[in-house]
Short mmCIF file of C-alpha atoms in Angstrom, two decimals:
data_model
loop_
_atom_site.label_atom_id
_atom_site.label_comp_id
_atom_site.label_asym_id
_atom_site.label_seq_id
_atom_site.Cartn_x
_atom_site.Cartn_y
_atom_site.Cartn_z
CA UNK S 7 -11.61 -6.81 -11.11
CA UNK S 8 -8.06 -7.24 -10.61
CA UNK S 9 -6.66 -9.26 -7.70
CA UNK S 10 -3.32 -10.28 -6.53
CA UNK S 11 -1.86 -13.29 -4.44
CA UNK S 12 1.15 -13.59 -2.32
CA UNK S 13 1.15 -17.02 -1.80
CA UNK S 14 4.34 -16.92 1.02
CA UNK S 15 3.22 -14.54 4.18
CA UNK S 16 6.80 -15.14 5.45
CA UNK S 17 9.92 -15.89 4.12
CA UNK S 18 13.52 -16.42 6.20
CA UNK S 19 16.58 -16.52 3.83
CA UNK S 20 20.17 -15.82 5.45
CA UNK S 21 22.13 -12.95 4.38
CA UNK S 22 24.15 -13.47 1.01
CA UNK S 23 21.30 -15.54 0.13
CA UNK S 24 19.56 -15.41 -3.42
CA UNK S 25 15.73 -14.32 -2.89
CA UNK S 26 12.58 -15.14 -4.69
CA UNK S 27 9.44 -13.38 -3.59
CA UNK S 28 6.42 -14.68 -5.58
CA UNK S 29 3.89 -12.93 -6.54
CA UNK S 30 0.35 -13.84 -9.01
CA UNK S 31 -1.93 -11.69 -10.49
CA UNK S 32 -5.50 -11.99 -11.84
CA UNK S 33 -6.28 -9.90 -15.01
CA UNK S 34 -7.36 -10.29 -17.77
CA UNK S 35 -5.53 -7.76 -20.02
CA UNK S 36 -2.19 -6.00 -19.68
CA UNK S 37 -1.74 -5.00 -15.82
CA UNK S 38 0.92 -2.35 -14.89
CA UNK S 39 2.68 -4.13 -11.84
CA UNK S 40 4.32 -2.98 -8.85
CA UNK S 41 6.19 -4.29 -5.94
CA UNK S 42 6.48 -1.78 -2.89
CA UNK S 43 8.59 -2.64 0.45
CA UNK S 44 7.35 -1.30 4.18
CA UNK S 45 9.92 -0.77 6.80
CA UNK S 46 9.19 -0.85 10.26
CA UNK S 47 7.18 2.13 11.71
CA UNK S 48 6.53 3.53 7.34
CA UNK S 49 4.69 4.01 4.68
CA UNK S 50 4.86 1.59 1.21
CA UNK S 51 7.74 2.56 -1.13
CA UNK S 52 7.71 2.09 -4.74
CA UNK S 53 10.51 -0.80 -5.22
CA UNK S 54 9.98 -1.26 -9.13
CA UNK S 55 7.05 -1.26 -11.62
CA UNK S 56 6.48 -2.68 -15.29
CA UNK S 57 4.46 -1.33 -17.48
CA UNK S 58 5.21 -2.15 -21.19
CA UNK S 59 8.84 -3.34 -22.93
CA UNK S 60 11.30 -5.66 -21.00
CA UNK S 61 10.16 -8.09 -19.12
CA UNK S 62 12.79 -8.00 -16.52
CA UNK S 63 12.93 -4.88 -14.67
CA UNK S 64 15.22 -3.25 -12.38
CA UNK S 65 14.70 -1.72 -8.97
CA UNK S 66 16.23 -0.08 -6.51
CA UNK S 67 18.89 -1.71 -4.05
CA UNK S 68 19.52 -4.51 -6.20
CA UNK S 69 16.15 -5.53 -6.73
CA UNK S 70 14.57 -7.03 -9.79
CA UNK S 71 10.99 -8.23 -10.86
CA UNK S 72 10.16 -10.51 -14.05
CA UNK S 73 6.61 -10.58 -15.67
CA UNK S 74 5.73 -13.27 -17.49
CA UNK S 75 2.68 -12.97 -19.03
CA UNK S 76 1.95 -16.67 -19.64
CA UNK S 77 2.08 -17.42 -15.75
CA UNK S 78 0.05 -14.41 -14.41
CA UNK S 79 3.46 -14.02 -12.60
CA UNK S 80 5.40 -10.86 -11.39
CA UNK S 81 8.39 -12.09 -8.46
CA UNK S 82 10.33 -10.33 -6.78
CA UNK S 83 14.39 -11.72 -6.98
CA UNK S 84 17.75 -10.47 -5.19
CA UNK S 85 20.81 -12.28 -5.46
CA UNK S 86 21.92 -11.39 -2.41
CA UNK S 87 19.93 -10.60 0.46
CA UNK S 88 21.36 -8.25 3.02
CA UNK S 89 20.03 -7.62 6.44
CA UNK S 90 18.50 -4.24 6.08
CA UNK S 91 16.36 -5.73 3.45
CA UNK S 92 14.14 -7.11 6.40
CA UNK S 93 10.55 -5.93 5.72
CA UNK S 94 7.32 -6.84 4.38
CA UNK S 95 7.25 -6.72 0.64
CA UNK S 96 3.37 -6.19 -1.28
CA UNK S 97 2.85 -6.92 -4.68
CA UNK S 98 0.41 -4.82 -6.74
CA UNK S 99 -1.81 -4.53 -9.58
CA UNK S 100 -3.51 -2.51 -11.73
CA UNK S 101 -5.72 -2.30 -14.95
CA UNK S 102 -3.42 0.83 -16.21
CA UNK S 103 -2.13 3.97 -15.46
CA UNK S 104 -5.74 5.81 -14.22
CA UNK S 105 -6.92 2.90 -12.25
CA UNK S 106 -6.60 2.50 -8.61
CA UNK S 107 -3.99 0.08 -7.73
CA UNK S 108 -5.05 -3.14 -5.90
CA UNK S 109 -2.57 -4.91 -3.54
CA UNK S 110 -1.90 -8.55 -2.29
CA UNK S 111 -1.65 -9.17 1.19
CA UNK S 112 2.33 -8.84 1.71
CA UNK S 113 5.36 -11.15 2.20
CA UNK S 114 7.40 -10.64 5.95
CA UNK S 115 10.84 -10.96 4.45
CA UNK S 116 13.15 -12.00 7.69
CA UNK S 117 17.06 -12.23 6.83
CA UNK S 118 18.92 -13.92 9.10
CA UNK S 119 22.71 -12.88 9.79
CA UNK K 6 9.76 18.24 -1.80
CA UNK K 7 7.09 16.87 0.58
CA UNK K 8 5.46 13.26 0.63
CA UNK K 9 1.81 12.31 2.46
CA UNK K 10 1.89 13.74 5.64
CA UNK K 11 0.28 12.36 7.94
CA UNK K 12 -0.58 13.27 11.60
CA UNK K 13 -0.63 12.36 14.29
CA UNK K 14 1.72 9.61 13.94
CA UNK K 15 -0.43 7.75 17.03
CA UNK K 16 -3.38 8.23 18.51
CA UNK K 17 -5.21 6.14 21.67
CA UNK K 18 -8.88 6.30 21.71
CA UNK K 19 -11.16 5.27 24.50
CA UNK K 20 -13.68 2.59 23.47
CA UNK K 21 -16.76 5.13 21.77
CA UNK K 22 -14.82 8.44 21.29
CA UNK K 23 -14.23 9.82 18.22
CA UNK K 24 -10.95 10.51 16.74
CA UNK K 25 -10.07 12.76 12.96
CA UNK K 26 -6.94 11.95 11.61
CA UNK K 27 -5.62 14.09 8.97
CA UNK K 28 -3.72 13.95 5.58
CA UNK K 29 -2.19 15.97 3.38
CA UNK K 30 -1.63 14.60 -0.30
CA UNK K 31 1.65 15.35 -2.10
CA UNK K 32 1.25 18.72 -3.64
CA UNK K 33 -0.75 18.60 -7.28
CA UNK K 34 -1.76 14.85 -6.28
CA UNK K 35 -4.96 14.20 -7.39
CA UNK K 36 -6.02 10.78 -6.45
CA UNK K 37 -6.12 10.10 -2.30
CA UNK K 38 -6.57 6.95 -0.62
CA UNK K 39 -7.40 5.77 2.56
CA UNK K 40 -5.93 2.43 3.95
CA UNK K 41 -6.28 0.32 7.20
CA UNK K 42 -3.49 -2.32 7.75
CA UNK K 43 -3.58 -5.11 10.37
CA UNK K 44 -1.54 -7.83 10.20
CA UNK K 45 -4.53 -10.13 10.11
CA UNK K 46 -6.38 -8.07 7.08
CA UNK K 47 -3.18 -6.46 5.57
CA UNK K 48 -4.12 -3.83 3.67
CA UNK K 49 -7.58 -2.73 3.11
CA UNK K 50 -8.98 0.15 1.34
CA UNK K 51 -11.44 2.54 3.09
CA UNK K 52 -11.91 5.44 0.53
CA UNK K 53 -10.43 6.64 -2.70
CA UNK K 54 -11.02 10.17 -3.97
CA UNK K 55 -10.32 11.23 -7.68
CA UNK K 56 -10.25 15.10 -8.04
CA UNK K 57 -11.55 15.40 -4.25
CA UNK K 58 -14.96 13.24 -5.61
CA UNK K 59 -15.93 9.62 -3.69
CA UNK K 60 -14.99 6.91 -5.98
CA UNK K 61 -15.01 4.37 -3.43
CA UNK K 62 -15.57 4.06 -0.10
CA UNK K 63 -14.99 0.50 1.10
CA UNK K 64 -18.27 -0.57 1.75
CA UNK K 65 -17.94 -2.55 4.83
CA UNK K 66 -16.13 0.63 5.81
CA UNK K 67 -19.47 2.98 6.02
CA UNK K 68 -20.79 2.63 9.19
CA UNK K 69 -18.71 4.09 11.38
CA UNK K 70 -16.04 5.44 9.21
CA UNK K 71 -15.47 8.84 6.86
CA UNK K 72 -13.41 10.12 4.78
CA UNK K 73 -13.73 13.50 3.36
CA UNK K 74 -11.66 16.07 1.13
CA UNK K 75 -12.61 19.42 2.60
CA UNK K 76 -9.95 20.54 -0.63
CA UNK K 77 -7.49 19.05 -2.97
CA UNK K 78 -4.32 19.41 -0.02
CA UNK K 79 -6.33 18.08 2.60
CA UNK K 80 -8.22 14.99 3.87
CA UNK K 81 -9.37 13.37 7.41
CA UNK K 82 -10.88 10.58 7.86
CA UNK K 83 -13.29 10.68 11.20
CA UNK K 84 -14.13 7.27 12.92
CA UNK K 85 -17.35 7.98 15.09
CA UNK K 86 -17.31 6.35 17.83
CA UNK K 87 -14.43 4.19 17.89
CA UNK K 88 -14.17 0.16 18.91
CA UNK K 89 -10.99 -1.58 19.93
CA UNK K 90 -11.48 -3.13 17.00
CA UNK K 91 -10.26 -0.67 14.86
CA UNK K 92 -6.85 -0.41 16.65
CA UNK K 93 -4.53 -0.42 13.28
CA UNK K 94 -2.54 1.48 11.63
CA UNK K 95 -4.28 3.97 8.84
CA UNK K 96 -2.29 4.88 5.72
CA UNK K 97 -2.71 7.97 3.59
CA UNK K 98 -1.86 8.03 -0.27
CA UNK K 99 -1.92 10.17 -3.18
CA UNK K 100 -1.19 9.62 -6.75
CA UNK K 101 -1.32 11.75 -10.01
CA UNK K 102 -3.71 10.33 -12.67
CA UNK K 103 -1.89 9.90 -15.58
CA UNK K 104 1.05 7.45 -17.17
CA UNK K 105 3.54 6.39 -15.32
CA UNK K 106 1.39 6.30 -11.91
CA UNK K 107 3.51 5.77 -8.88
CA UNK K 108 1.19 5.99 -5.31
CA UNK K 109 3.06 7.78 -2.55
CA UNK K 110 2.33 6.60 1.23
CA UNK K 111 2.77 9.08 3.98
CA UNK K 112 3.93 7.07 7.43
CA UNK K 113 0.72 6.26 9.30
CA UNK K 114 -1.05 7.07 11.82
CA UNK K 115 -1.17 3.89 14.59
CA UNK K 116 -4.35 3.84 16.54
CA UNK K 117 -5.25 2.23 19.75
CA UNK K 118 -8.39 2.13 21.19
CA UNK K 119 -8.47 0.83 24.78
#
């Protein structure tokens, strides 16, 4: 089964900052990946997914995610971090398109003015 | 165009009542899924329905806990009777099989059970 590891439950970076939220999966073929951010008092929100083609994908607000295939890796990166990104970002995983998705345990993103 | 709705949006339980909380997928959704979140446990799945049948339902989950589809626009999930223990928050989501999959969370519903 797939699995997923967030190895930093909290990360503090002050605003303007350049952010790197890391993220590792466990699969053995190609996994479709996805990085969704909670707000305070929400639901998940789709930030980005990769399925197939470039490597480096873009997301909303800025957001970008690379997956690199060698290092079971998919992270998370902003160049610059503004307040309002405060919020717990989860990493997820899945075997493809028709499987259920499986998610890592979250990263508390705190940016401090 | 409506997301997961979920109500209520909190609920407080005494210890060994039994609360329903309710969902309603996005419209033409056909995968649901049942989450509890705590901090401690982040996210953990409860149940996931394909096409309104049990695919999984979270096995450490089964004692106390069900989910059910009464039809493809609706889902609760009963806990009978409730611990303090299950103060969380419970997520709804609903997904289309197919390519391109994006899941869709409706807002939560925050229990407390005192």
């Amino acid at each position: 089964a797939q699995s997923v590891t967030q190895p930093d439950a909290r990360v503090t970076v002050s605003e303007g900052a350049s952010l790197q939220l890391r993220c590792k999966y466990s699969y053995s073929g190609t996994p479709y990946l996805f990085w969704y951010v909670q707000y305070p008092r929400q639901g998940l929100q789709l930030l980005l997914k990769y399925y197939s083609g470039d490597p480096v994908v873009q997301g909303v607000n800025g957001f970008e995610a690379e997956f690199i295939k060698s290092n079971s890796s998919f992270h998370l990166r902003k160049a610059s971090v503004h307040w309002s990104d405060s919020a717990v970002y989860f990493c997820a995983v899945s075997a493809n398109s028709n499987n259920r998705i499986f998610f890592g345990d979250g990263t508390q993103l705190v940016v401090k003015p | 165009d409506a997301g997961v709705t979920q109500t209520p949006r909190h609920e407080v339980a005494e210890k060994g009542q039994t609360i329903i909380l309710k969902c309603e997928p996005v419209s033409g959704h056909n995968d649901l899924f049942w989450y509890r979140q705590t901090k401690i446990q982040g996210l953990e799945l409860l149940s996931y329905f394909r096409s309104k049948s049990l695919m999984e339902d979270g096995g450490a989950f089964k004692d106390r806990f069900k989910a059910e589809m009464l039809n493809s626009s609706f889902s609760t999930l009963k806990i009978q009777p409730t611990e303090p223990k299950d103060s969380a928050v419970y997520l709804c989501a609903s997904s289309f099989r197919g390519s391109n999959t994006e899941v869709f969370f409706g807002k939560g519903t925050r229990l407390t059970v005192v």
